[in-house]
Every structure is written in structure tokens, then in C-alpha cells.
Amino acid sequence: MAIIVDANNFSIFYDNTQIIKPSSFKINTGDFVFLTGVSGSGKTSIIKALYGEIRPKGSLRIGEFEMSKISKSQLATLRRHLGVVFQDFRLIPEWTILKNVMLPLLIKGIDKQEAEALALKELKKVKLSHKADKYPAELSGGEQQRAAIARAIIHRPIMILADEPISGLDEYSASLVMDLFKLANDSGITILVASHSMPQDFSREYRQLHIEKGEVYELS
Ligand SMILES: Nc1ncnc2c1ncn2[C@@H]1O[C@H](COP(=O)(O)OP(=O)(O)OP(=O)(O)O)[C@@H](O)[C@H]1O
């Protein structure tokens, strides 16, 4: 199995404060991984390091890219192959939900009409077809979260990074979201979900990386 994430003594600092102590782990292509830990333990920071928003120390590789010294152009290339769901969704407020979901396809250079048709299909899967023409502010938090997930999946990334994608969702929406991730995982997409706890009744093989006191280790 190919290694997609290779963390080798990587650590994260904000100014002089060490949030993640030197840690090592590997994620294989096709893994379904939960990143758990209490609030403030550093889950978001690891997602941000993997998405290139903060620069880790030591070695954190995604495929051929070394995140501790990735260049701007390499980062743009890498991001085209990642899907990300941030805790605050980061939908573009001036754009409709449909256009937000189309964005990764437009970046890929897919023609607008085709992108629109694909985005409508993806919105159907997250049960948001009826909100396609609305703006983010017109949607509930849970609906915005589902739109963000549609945007993260639509371009069939190699890996999806999702920060607390089911927190605050009711049971129906939470299982809808987890089902979407399972489906994506079935098609070979590696999934990393940061969550303060494991979802109940998670019926599939998974790995759990846990952060405690700044250390990341595998729970089995
Ligand atoms: N930009 C920043 N500057 C300084 N410290 C930060 C910054 N962002 C986060 N931190 C600190 O880093 C630590 C880890 O934060 P992080 O957001 O990664 O935790 P988390 O596990 O995702 O928490 P939550 O579950 O509440 O989202 C916290 O102590 C936080 O205060």
C-alpha cells in the first residue's frame, strides 16, 4: 500500500509555543483515519499543516511534497488534489451554493456547463439541491457544512481533510456526512477526519490517531 502521508519527527509551533511535539506516523492510500483529541489538543493545527496553512518543523510529507518547505507553486498543485472541510466551512459569501461547489472544478479547468451539472449532482447527494441558488448566509450551519463537504469531494481528490465535519449536526445529517465519506473512501480516496470523539457505531475498518499532551500516537 502506498504511503500518502509520512510524518517523521514533525512538530508544530505557534511563535515559541510547541503545540505538537515531535511525532511520527504514516497514512496509507485508502486509509480512513480519525484524528482525535480534546479541544485545544492540536487537531486543527495538524489539518492546517497538511493543507499548507501553517509550516511544521521536522518532516511532514504528503506524496512528493515536504510541507516544512513547500513552495507556493507546489502548494497550489498539491491543493488541487486535496479536498478540505474547515471547521468554519469557508464558503465564499458572495457566491451561490452551486458556484461554491463548482469552484474546485473551475480551478481544474473544467468547462462551466459541465461543472454546473456535476455540482448539481453533488448537491443532490448531500440533499441540498433545493438550496443551489441560495447564498451561504441563507443556509443553516448544518446545511453549510454539507455544502462544504460537497465542495471537498466534487473533484475526486486523493485525500479529504475534514475538521470536525459532524460536530453540531443532528443524527440524520451526521450519518449522511459519514456515509458520503465512506462512499468516497470506497472509491479509493484517503480520509482524515478530525473529531473530538469517534462517531457512534462507525461500521468500517478505520485507524485512530490520538493527540494527547502534544503527542500523536496510534490507538488500536
Ligand atoms: N494562530 C494561533 N496562534 C497561537 N496559538 C494558536 C493558534 N491557533 C491555535 N493555537 C493554539 O494551539 C492549540 C491547538 O489548537 P487547535 O485549534 O489546533 O486545537 P483543536 O484540537 O483543533 O481544538 P478544537 O477541538 O477546539 O477545535 C490551542 O492551545 C490553541 O490555543
XYZ file of N, CA and C and ligand atoms in Angstrom:
691
model
N 0.850 -1.209 0.000
C 0.000 0.000 0.000
C 0.884 1.258 0.000
N 0.584 2.199 -0.869
C 1.434 3.396 -0.965
C 1.203 4.326 0.229
N 2.279 4.933 0.675
C 2.167 5.884 1.792
C 1.811 7.248 1.220
N 0.750 7.851 1.764
C 0.374 9.179 1.256
C 0.849 10.274 2.206
N 0.789 10.015 3.523
C 1.298 10.987 4.497
C 2.391 10.312 5.310
N 3.545 10.956 5.348
C 4.658 10.400 6.111
C 5.183 11.490 7.050
N 4.793 11.353 8.321
C 5.236 12.330 9.323
C 6.415 11.723 10.058
N 7.515 12.438 10.039
C 8.723 11.900 10.643
C 9.317 12.965 11.578
N 9.036 12.793 12.854
C 9.500 13.782 13.840
C 9.045 15.191 13.482
N 7.804 15.310 13.061
C 7.324 16.654 12.740
C 6.734 17.269 14.011
N 6.808 18.586 14.084
C 6.224 19.269 15.232
C 5.610 20.583 14.764
N 4.750 21.148 15.622
C 4.102 22.415 15.257
C 4.294 23.415 16.390
N 4.696 24.603 16.005
C 4.880 25.695 16.954
C 4.004 26.875 16.539
N 3.496 27.617 17.507
C 2.985 28.971 17.255
C 3.934 29.877 18.016
N 4.634 30.735 17.333
C 5.747 31.501 17.923
C 6.668 30.513 18.634
N 6.829 30.675 19.935
C 7.750 29.741 20.596
C 7.030 28.627 21.338
N 5.714 28.585 21.172
C 4.951 27.565 21.903
C 4.784 26.311 21.053
N 5.233 25.197 21.612
C 5.118 23.936 20.871
C 3.736 23.320 21.131
N 2.975 23.139 20.067
C 1.629 22.570 20.196
C 1.698 21.057 19.977
N 2.450 20.652 18.962
C 2.635 19.222 18.685
C 4.121 18.895 18.874
N 4.380 17.949 19.739
C 5.762 17.519 19.998
C 6.228 16.623 18.847
N 7.525 16.457 18.669
C 7.995 15.623 17.558
C 7.256 14.287 17.512
N 6.551 14.071 16.402
C 5.686 12.888 16.270
C 5.906 12.256 14.907
N 5.679 10.973 14.851
C 5.830 10.257 13.581
C 4.636 9.332 13.362
N 4.127 9.337 12.155
C 3.077 8.391 11.778
C 2.997 8.345 10.258
N 2.336 7.322 9.782
C 2.142 7.212 8.324
C 0.667 6.989 8.040
N 0.199 7.522 6.932
C -1.164 7.230 6.460
C -1.015 6.629 5.069
N -1.662 5.482 4.877
C -1.586 4.819 3.568
C -2.733 5.261 2.670
N -2.499 5.183 1.382
C -3.557 5.486 0.420
C -4.758 4.593 0.712
N -5.918 5.202 0.826
C -7.140 4.424 1.055
C -7.495 4.255 2.520
N -6.624 4.724 3.418
C -6.955 4.632 4.852
C -8.128 5.545 5.207
N -8.863 5.136 6.217
C -9.892 6.002 6.824
C -9.391 6.271 8.229
N -8.988 7.518 8.478
C -8.310 7.834 9.738
C -9.083 8.891 10.526
N -9.267 8.620 11.800
C -9.802 9.654 12.690
C -8.641 10.254 13.467
N -8.655 11.574 13.576
C -7.665 12.279 14.380
C -8.418 12.821 15.583
N -8.164 12.221 16.743
C -8.966 12.585 17.912
C -8.113 13.302 18.964
N -8.790 13.923 19.895
C -8.112 14.649 20.967
C -9.061 15.708 21.500
N -8.844 16.101 22.730
C -9.761 17.079 23.330
C -9.603 18.434 22.644
N -10.525 19.327 22.946
C -10.471 20.670 22.397
C -9.143 21.336 22.771
N -8.490 21.907 21.782
C -7.217 22.582 22.046
C -6.014 21.656 21.960
N -6.242 20.380 21.626
C -5.114 19.435 21.596
C -4.251 19.599 20.342
N -4.812 20.185 19.292
C -3.992 20.432 18.100
C -4.510 19.792 16.811
N -5.765 19.342 16.816
C -6.313 18.673 15.613
C -6.331 19.635 14.420
N -6.892 20.829 14.646
C -6.972 21.809 13.555
C -5.575 22.176 13.070
N -4.653 22.285 14.010
C -3.284 22.656 13.623
C -2.688 21.599 12.687
N -2.952 20.322 12.967
C -2.418 19.274 12.079
C -3.091 19.341 10.712
N -4.400 19.566 10.693
C -5.089 19.712 9.396
C -4.471 20.889 8.623
N -4.254 21.990 9.326
C -3.683 23.176 8.653
C -2.274 22.899 8.139
N -1.504 22.127 8.909
C -0.146 21.791 8.444
C -0.222 20.918 7.191
N -1.208 20.014 7.164
C -1.350 19.130 5.994
C -1.873 19.893 4.776
N -2.596 20.988 5.022
C -3.128 21.785 3.910
C -2.171 22.935 3.553
N -1.083 23.026 4.294
C -0.083 24.050 3.986
C -0.445 25.432 4.480
N -1.290 25.520 5.483
C -1.628 26.847 6.027
C -0.664 27.251 7.118
N -0.083 26.258 7.793
C 0.994 26.569 8.719
C 2.152 25.622 8.415
N 3.348 26.102 8.694
C 4.539 25.341 8.312
C 5.039 24.529 9.503
N 5.056 23.205 9.387
C 5.554 22.410 10.507
C 7.085 22.389 10.529
N 7.626 21.934 11.630
C 9.070 21.681 11.687
C 9.275 20.174 11.548
N 10.512 19.771 11.296
C 10.762 18.345 11.072
C 10.246 17.966 9.698
N 9.845 16.722 9.538
C 9.407 16.293 8.208
C 7.946 15.842 8.212
N 7.160 16.460 7.335
C 5.763 16.057 7.123
C 5.562 16.019 5.612
N 5.536 14.828 5.085
C 5.435 14.694 3.629
C 4.039 14.278 3.221
N 3.518 14.889 2.169
C 2.303 14.378 1.515
C 2.742 14.030 0.103
N 2.695 12.747 -0.208
C 3.215 12.309 -1.501
C 4.636 12.823 -1.658
N 4.865 13.537 -2.742
C 6.229 14.009 -3.017
C 6.540 15.355 -2.346
N 5.542 15.928 -1.666
C 5.733 17.280 -1.136
C 6.123 17.288 0.337
N 7.142 18.040 0.657
C 7.589 18.200 2.041
C 6.967 19.497 2.578
N 6.025 19.348 3.498
C 5.244 20.500 3.937
C 6.064 21.534 4.716
N 7.212 21.128 5.253
C 8.007 22.091 6.026
C 8.740 23.073 5.115
N 8.800 22.752 3.836
C 9.461 23.714 2.942
C 8.805 23.787 1.567
N 7.507 23.538 1.537
C 6.798 23.546 0.241
C 6.741 24.972 -0.344
N 6.915 25.076 -1.641
C 6.853 26.399 -2.282
C 5.392 26.723 -2.611
N 5.165 27.991 -2.945
C 3.798 28.424 -3.267
C 3.227 27.651 -4.449
N 4.049 27.449 -5.474
C 3.513 26.784 -6.669
C 3.275 25.289 -6.411
N 4.157 24.682 -5.593
C 3.926 23.267 -5.241
C 2.635 23.143 -4.429
N 2.425 24.126 -3.549
C 1.228 24.086 -2.698
C -0.037 24.190 -3.546
N 0.007 25.052 -4.553
C -1.159 25.189 -5.438
C -1.425 23.861 -6.144
N -0.354 23.183 -6.555
C -0.516 21.882 -7.216
C -1.111 20.865 -6.239
N -0.519 20.799 -5.035
C -0.995 19.833 -4.052
C -2.478 20.058 -3.737
N -2.843 21.324 -3.546
C -4.227 21.616 -3.126
C -5.259 21.213 -4.159
N -4.846 21.173 -5.418
C -5.779 20.717 -6.458
C -6.151 19.254 -6.251
N -5.291 18.533 -5.493
C -5.533 17.110 -5.268
C -6.058 16.811 -3.870
N -6.325 17.870 -3.113
C -6.860 17.666 -1.767
C -8.273 18.225 -1.704
N -9.078 17.645 -0.814
C -10.388 18.223 -0.513
C -10.358 18.588 0.954
N -10.845 19.773 1.295
C -10.739 20.168 2.700
C -12.063 20.734 3.203
N -12.394 20.343 4.420
C -13.599 20.890 5.066
C -13.116 21.552 6.355
N -13.156 22.877 6.380
C -12.725 23.582 7.578
C -13.863 23.672 8.577
N -13.463 23.890 9.827
C -14.455 23.984 10.901
C -15.441 25.131 10.631
N -14.920 26.214 10.025
C -15.805 27.359 9.758
C -16.262 27.374 8.284
N -16.195 26.246 7.642
C -16.676 25.989 6.269
C -15.951 26.761 5.159
N -15.745 28.064 5.396
C -15.076 28.924 4.399
C -15.743 28.900 3.034
N -17.063 28.960 3.034
C -17.758 29.137 1.753
C -17.603 30.611 1.367
N -17.615 30.869 0.074
C -17.459 32.262 -0.364
C -18.824 32.944 -0.273
N -18.936 33.960 0.606
C -20.262 34.520 0.916
C -20.978 35.152 -0.280
N -20.192 35.684 -1.224
C -20.817 36.386 -2.371
C -21.257 35.418 -3.460
N -20.955 34.151 -3.300
C -21.302 33.172 -4.331
C -22.449 32.285 -3.879
N -23.248 31.844 -4.840
C -24.317 30.893 -4.508
C -23.675 29.568 -4.078
N -24.500 28.731 -3.466
C -24.024 27.410 -3.044
C -23.543 26.621 -4.269
N -24.305 26.725 -5.365
C -23.919 26.000 -6.586
C -22.517 26.422 -7.040
N -22.292 27.727 -7.081
C -20.986 28.216 -7.552
C -19.861 27.823 -6.587
N -20.168 27.865 -5.286
C -19.176 27.428 -4.300
C -18.749 25.990 -4.560
N -19.736 25.138 -4.829
C -19.424 23.707 -5.021
C -18.698 23.496 -6.356
N -18.975 24.374 -7.331
C -18.311 24.256 -8.637
C -16.827 24.619 -8.587
N -16.446 25.407 -7.553
C -15.116 26.016 -7.528
C -13.939 25.071 -7.828
N -13.836 23.909 -7.139
C -12.670 23.045 -7.425
C -12.628 22.578 -8.877
N -13.794 22.460 -9.505
C -13.826 22.023 -10.913
C -13.367 23.160 -11.822
N -13.794 24.383 -11.474
C -13.382 25.537 -12.280
C -11.866 25.712 -12.187
N -11.315 25.484 -10.971
C -9.857 25.580 -10.794
C -9.157 24.535 -11.661
N -9.795 23.377 -11.777
C -9.220 22.302 -12.603
C -9.325 22.592 -14.093
N -10.106 23.617 -14.429
C -10.240 23.993 -15.831
C -11.411 23.319 -16.537
N -12.302 22.720 -15.741
C -13.472 22.072 -16.347
C -14.457 23.147 -16.811
N -15.052 22.905 -17.938
C -15.940 23.872 -18.556
C -17.161 24.155 -17.662
N -17.626 25.415 -17.700
C -18.603 25.896 -16.727
C -19.898 25.062 -16.727
N -20.356 24.735 -17.938
C -21.626 23.982 -18.031
C -21.507 22.603 -17.405
N -20.382 21.955 -17.684
C -20.152 20.618 -17.136
C -19.997 20.694 -15.610
N -19.265 21.734 -15.168
C -19.056 21.921 -13.726
C -20.390 22.122 -13.018
N -21.263 22.864 -13.670
C -22.575 23.153 -13.077
C -23.394 21.860 -12.938
N -23.360 21.059 -13.978
C -24.121 19.790 -13.950
C -23.570 18.867 -12.857
N -22.241 18.806 -12.744
C -21.629 17.944 -11.724
C -21.923 18.462 -10.318
N -21.906 19.790 -10.173
C -22.166 20.377 -8.849
C -23.608 20.105 -8.428
N -24.521 20.166 -9.381
C -25.925 19.875 -9.054
C -26.080 18.426 -8.594
N -25.336 17.542 -9.252
C -25.370 16.125 -8.880
C -24.829 15.926 -7.455
N -23.740 16.631 -7.153
C -23.117 16.508 -5.822
C -24.047 17.102 -4.759
N -24.714 18.205 -5.116
C -25.626 18.818 -4.147
C -26.810 17.902 -3.854
N -27.188 17.118 -4.860
C -28.285 16.169 -4.661
C -27.875 15.133 -3.617
N -26.614 14.688 -3.699
C -26.143 13.662 -2.765
C -26.146 14.162 -1.326
N -25.900 15.472 -1.131
C -25.923 15.994 0.244
C -27.290 16.608 0.565
N -28.282 16.274 -0.263
C -29.670 16.715 -0.041
C -29.783 18.246 0.050
N -29.137 18.902 -0.910
C -29.181 20.366 -0.912
C -29.567 20.952 -2.271
N -30.142 20.108 -3.136
C -30.487 20.605 -4.478
C -31.357 21.856 -4.403
N -32.258 21.857 -3.422
C -33.208 22.963 -3.325
C -32.555 24.258 -2.829
N -31.281 24.197 -2.437
C -30.604 25.406 -1.943
C -29.535 25.890 -2.932
N -29.485 25.293 -4.104
C -28.410 25.588 -5.061
C -28.258 27.084 -5.346
N -29.374 27.801 -5.428
C -29.301 29.218 -5.788
C -29.231 30.161 -4.597
N -29.168 29.582 -3.416
C -29.078 30.430 -2.205
C -27.618 30.798 -1.927
N -27.446 31.800 -1.062
C -26.106 32.197 -0.631
C -25.817 31.561 0.730
N -24.529 31.363 1.063
C -24.195 30.686 2.323
C -24.962 31.221 3.536
N -25.088 32.550 3.625
C -25.738 33.130 4.810
C -27.209 32.724 4.921
N -27.774 32.250 3.811
C -29.194 31.853 3.825
C -29.374 30.394 4.244
N -28.244 29.708 4.536
C -28.312 28.292 4.925
C -28.031 28.130 6.416
N -28.558 27.062 6.976
C -28.241 26.770 8.380
C -26.795 26.298 8.468
N -26.280 26.224 9.694
C -24.908 25.753 9.886
C -24.705 24.359 9.313
N -25.655 23.474 9.589
C -25.548 22.091 9.103
C -25.586 22.024 7.581
N -26.417 22.886 6.981
C -26.504 22.911 5.508
C -25.197 23.445 4.906
N -24.629 24.462 5.549
C -23.344 24.998 5.052
C -22.257 23.928 5.142
N -22.312 23.153 6.225
C -21.337 22.089 6.407
C -21.460 21.057 5.277
N -22.709 20.703 4.940
C -22.911 19.731 3.854
C -22.447 20.304 2.511
N -22.673 21.606 2.308
C -22.212 22.234 1.059
C -20.676 22.197 1.011
N -20.045 22.451 2.170
C -18.574 22.431 2.224
C -18.060 21.021 1.907
N -18.804 20.025 2.350
C -18.389 18.642 2.077
C -18.559 18.314 0.586
N -19.653 18.785 0.005
C -19.840 18.576 -1.441
C -18.672 19.205 -2.200
N -18.257 20.395 -1.764
C -17.133 21.086 -2.421
C -15.814 20.325 -2.233
N -15.690 19.657 -1.084
C -14.436 18.932 -0.817
C -14.330 17.635 -1.617
N -15.486 17.098 -2.013
C -15.498 15.781 -2.670
C -15.574 15.876 -4.191
N -16.146 16.965 -4.685
C -16.585 17.010 -6.093
C -15.471 16.725 -7.113
N -14.233 17.130 -6.798
C -13.162 16.974 -7.792
C -12.393 15.676 -7.590
N -12.976 14.736 -6.806
C -12.352 13.424 -6.553
C -10.884 13.601 -6.148
N -10.671 14.227 -4.988
C -9.295 14.433 -4.535
C -8.645 13.110 -4.152
N -7.332 13.135 -3.928
C -6.685 11.906 -3.460
C -6.900 11.748 -1.962
N -7.090 12.890 -1.288
C -7.304 12.821 0.160
C -8.246 13.942 0.592
N -9.113 13.592 1.540
C -10.007 14.605 2.109
C -9.584 14.848 3.551
N -9.400 16.123 3.895
C -9.091 16.523 5.264
C -10.341 17.209 5.797
N -10.915 16.690 6.865
C -12.165 17.278 7.358
C -12.036 17.580 8.849
N -12.246 18.851 9.186
C -12.098 19.276 10.580
C -13.465 19.329 11.248
N -13.695 18.426 12.159
C -14.966 18.343 12.898
C -16.175 18.406 11.962
N -16.231 17.531 10.963
C -17.309 17.669 9.966
C -18.689 17.273 10.479
N -18.754 16.628 11.637
C -20.105 16.260 12.097
C -20.475 16.919 13.428
N -19.571 17.769 13.923
C -19.932 18.395 15.199
C -21.079 19.372 14.945
N -22.033 19.345 15.803
C -23.167 20.256 15.673
C -24.239 19.770 14.713
N -24.033 18.607 14.097
C -25.064 18.093 13.186
C -26.008 17.154 13.936
N -27.262 17.121 13.506
C -28.173 16.142 14.118
C -27.804 14.753 13.588
N -28.432 13.745 14.166
C -28.046 12.367 13.838
C -28.188 12.064 12.343
N -29.277 12.580 11.754
C -29.546 12.314 10.334
C -28.426 12.909 9.471
N -28.126 14.184 9.711
C -27.101 14.842 8.896
C -25.727 14.226 9.144
N -25.458 13.881 10.413
C -24.153 13.301 10.732
C -23.971 11.971 10.000
N -25.008 11.146 9.966
C -24.826 9.850 9.292
C -24.776 10.040 7.775
N -25.493 11.055 7.271
C -25.408 11.381 5.835
C -23.963 11.749 5.471
N -23.357 12.568 6.315
C -21.990 13.026 6.061
C -21.005 11.856 6.140
N -21.153 11.027 7.189
C -20.225 9.904 7.315
C -20.409 8.930 6.154
N -21.660 8.756 5.700
C -21.899 7.871 4.548
C -21.195 8.403 3.299
N -21.193 9.733 3.149
C -20.517 10.321 1.984
C -19.015 10.060 2.039
N -18.464 10.187 3.241
C -17.031 9.913 3.396
C -16.735 8.439 3.129
N -17.623 7.557 3.604
C -17.408 6.123 3.356
C -17.444 5.832 1.858
N -18.404 6.455 1.190
C -18.532 6.262 -0.257
C -17.278 6.748 -0.979
N -16.801 7.922 -0.551
C -15.576 8.474 -1.147
C -14.413 7.519 -0.877
N -14.356 6.989 0.341
C -13.293 6.064 0.724
C -13.374 4.775 -0.101
N -14.614 4.324 -0.375
C -14.804 3.128 -1.219
C -14.173 3.324 -2.589
N -14.187 4.592 -3.055
C -13.625 4.832 -4.389
C -12.116 5.096 -4.308
N -11.524 4.863 -3.129
C -10.062 4.931 -3.021
C -9.529 6.213 -2.411
N -10.434 7.142 -2.076
C -9.977 8.419 -1.514
C -9.597 8.215 -0.041
N -8.424 8.714 0.328
C -7.967 8.639 1.719
C -8.731 9.687 2.523
N -9.174 9.301 3.710
C -9.980 10.239 4.507
C -9.314 10.479 5.857
N -9.186 11.745 6.218
C -8.704 12.102 7.556
C -9.748 13.012 8.198
N -10.365 12.516 9.242
C -11.424 13.270 9.920
C -10.955 13.642 11.327
N -10.866 14.934 11.598
C -10.544 15.372 12.965
C -11.845 15.480 13.733
N -11.842 14.902 14.911
C -13.079 14.889 15.691
C -12.708 14.720 17.161
N -13.428 15.421 18.061
C -13.026 15.260 19.468
C -13.330 13.857 19.969
N -14.323 13.196 19.310
C -14.591 11.806 19.704
C -14.935 10.991 18.464
N -14.977 9.694 18.611
C -15.345 8.823 17.495
C -16.857 8.841 17.329
N -17.348 8.835 16.072
C -18.801 8.734 15.903
C -19.279 7.376 16.417
N -20.509 7.354 16.886
C -21.015 6.080 17.407
C -21.276 5.114 16.268
N -21.124 3.855 16.539
C -21.418 2.796 15.567
C -20.725 3.031 14.238
N -19.449 3.314 14.262
C -18.762 3.524 12.989
C -18.412 2.165 12.397
N -19.180 1.789 11.369
C -19.118 0.405 10.892
C -18.174 0.240 9.713
N -16.900 0.368 9.966
C -15.926 0.107 8.916
C -14.536 0.126 9.534
N -13.629 -0.517 8.816
C -12.277 -0.546 9.327
C -11.709 0.886 9.311
N -11.102 1.282 10.388
C -10.538 2.623 10.432
C -9.304 2.635 11.325
N -8.565 3.740 11.266
C -7.441 3.933 12.187
C -7.724 5.163 13.035
N -7.159 5.175 14.201
C -7.357 6.336 15.062
C -6.010 6.862 15.529
N -5.719 8.110 15.117
C -4.533 8.794 15.630
C -5.019 9.719 16.730
N -4.407 9.613 17.871
C -4.900 10.380 19.012
C -3.826 11.358 19.472
N -4.266 12.578 19.813
C -3.311 13.576 20.314
C -3.542 13.745 21.807
N -2.484 13.594 22.553
C -2.591 13.838 23.990
C -1.306 14.514 24.461
N -1.498 15.591 25.164
C -0.358 16.381 25.680
C 0.671 16.631 24.575
N 0.175 16.941 23.383
C 1.076 17.312 22.294
C 1.671 16.137 21.534
N 1.383 14.928 22.018
C 1.939 13.775 21.304
C 0.869 13.084 20.460
N 1.267 12.669 19.272
C 0.335 11.974 18.384
C 0.697 10.504 18.400
N -0.252 9.666 18.729
C 0.042 8.234 18.683
C -1.175 7.452 18.196
N -0.886 6.249 17.774
C -1.949 5.415 17.183
C -2.693 4.668 18.277
N -3.998 4.747 18.259
C -4.811 3.956 19.186
C -5.331 2.761 18.403
N -5.219 1.591 18.981
C -5.778 0.465 18.224
C -6.632 -0.408 19.126
N -2.856 31.068 15.351
C -2.557 30.617 16.577
N -1.668 31.280 17.350
C -1.322 30.831 18.566
N -1.852 29.715 19.133
C -2.757 29.044 18.417
C -3.165 29.453 17.110
N -4.081 28.570 16.651
C -4.247 27.652 17.630
N -3.467 27.924 18.688
C -3.365 27.136 19.919
O -2.938 25.836 19.563
C -3.579 24.866 20.370
C -4.237 23.823 19.472
O -5.296 24.456 18.773
P -6.155 23.674 17.681
O -7.154 24.640 17.128
O -5.230 23.019 16.737
O -6.866 22.566 18.592
P -8.109 21.606 18.275
O -7.763 20.285 18.827
O -8.443 21.674 16.837
O -9.255 22.281 19.137
P -10.862 22.296 18.878
O -11.332 20.870 19.050
O -11.355 23.202 19.979
O -11.086 22.846 17.508
C -4.540 25.612 21.294
O -3.912 25.769 22.538
C -4.707 26.947 20.596
O -4.944 27.957 21.531
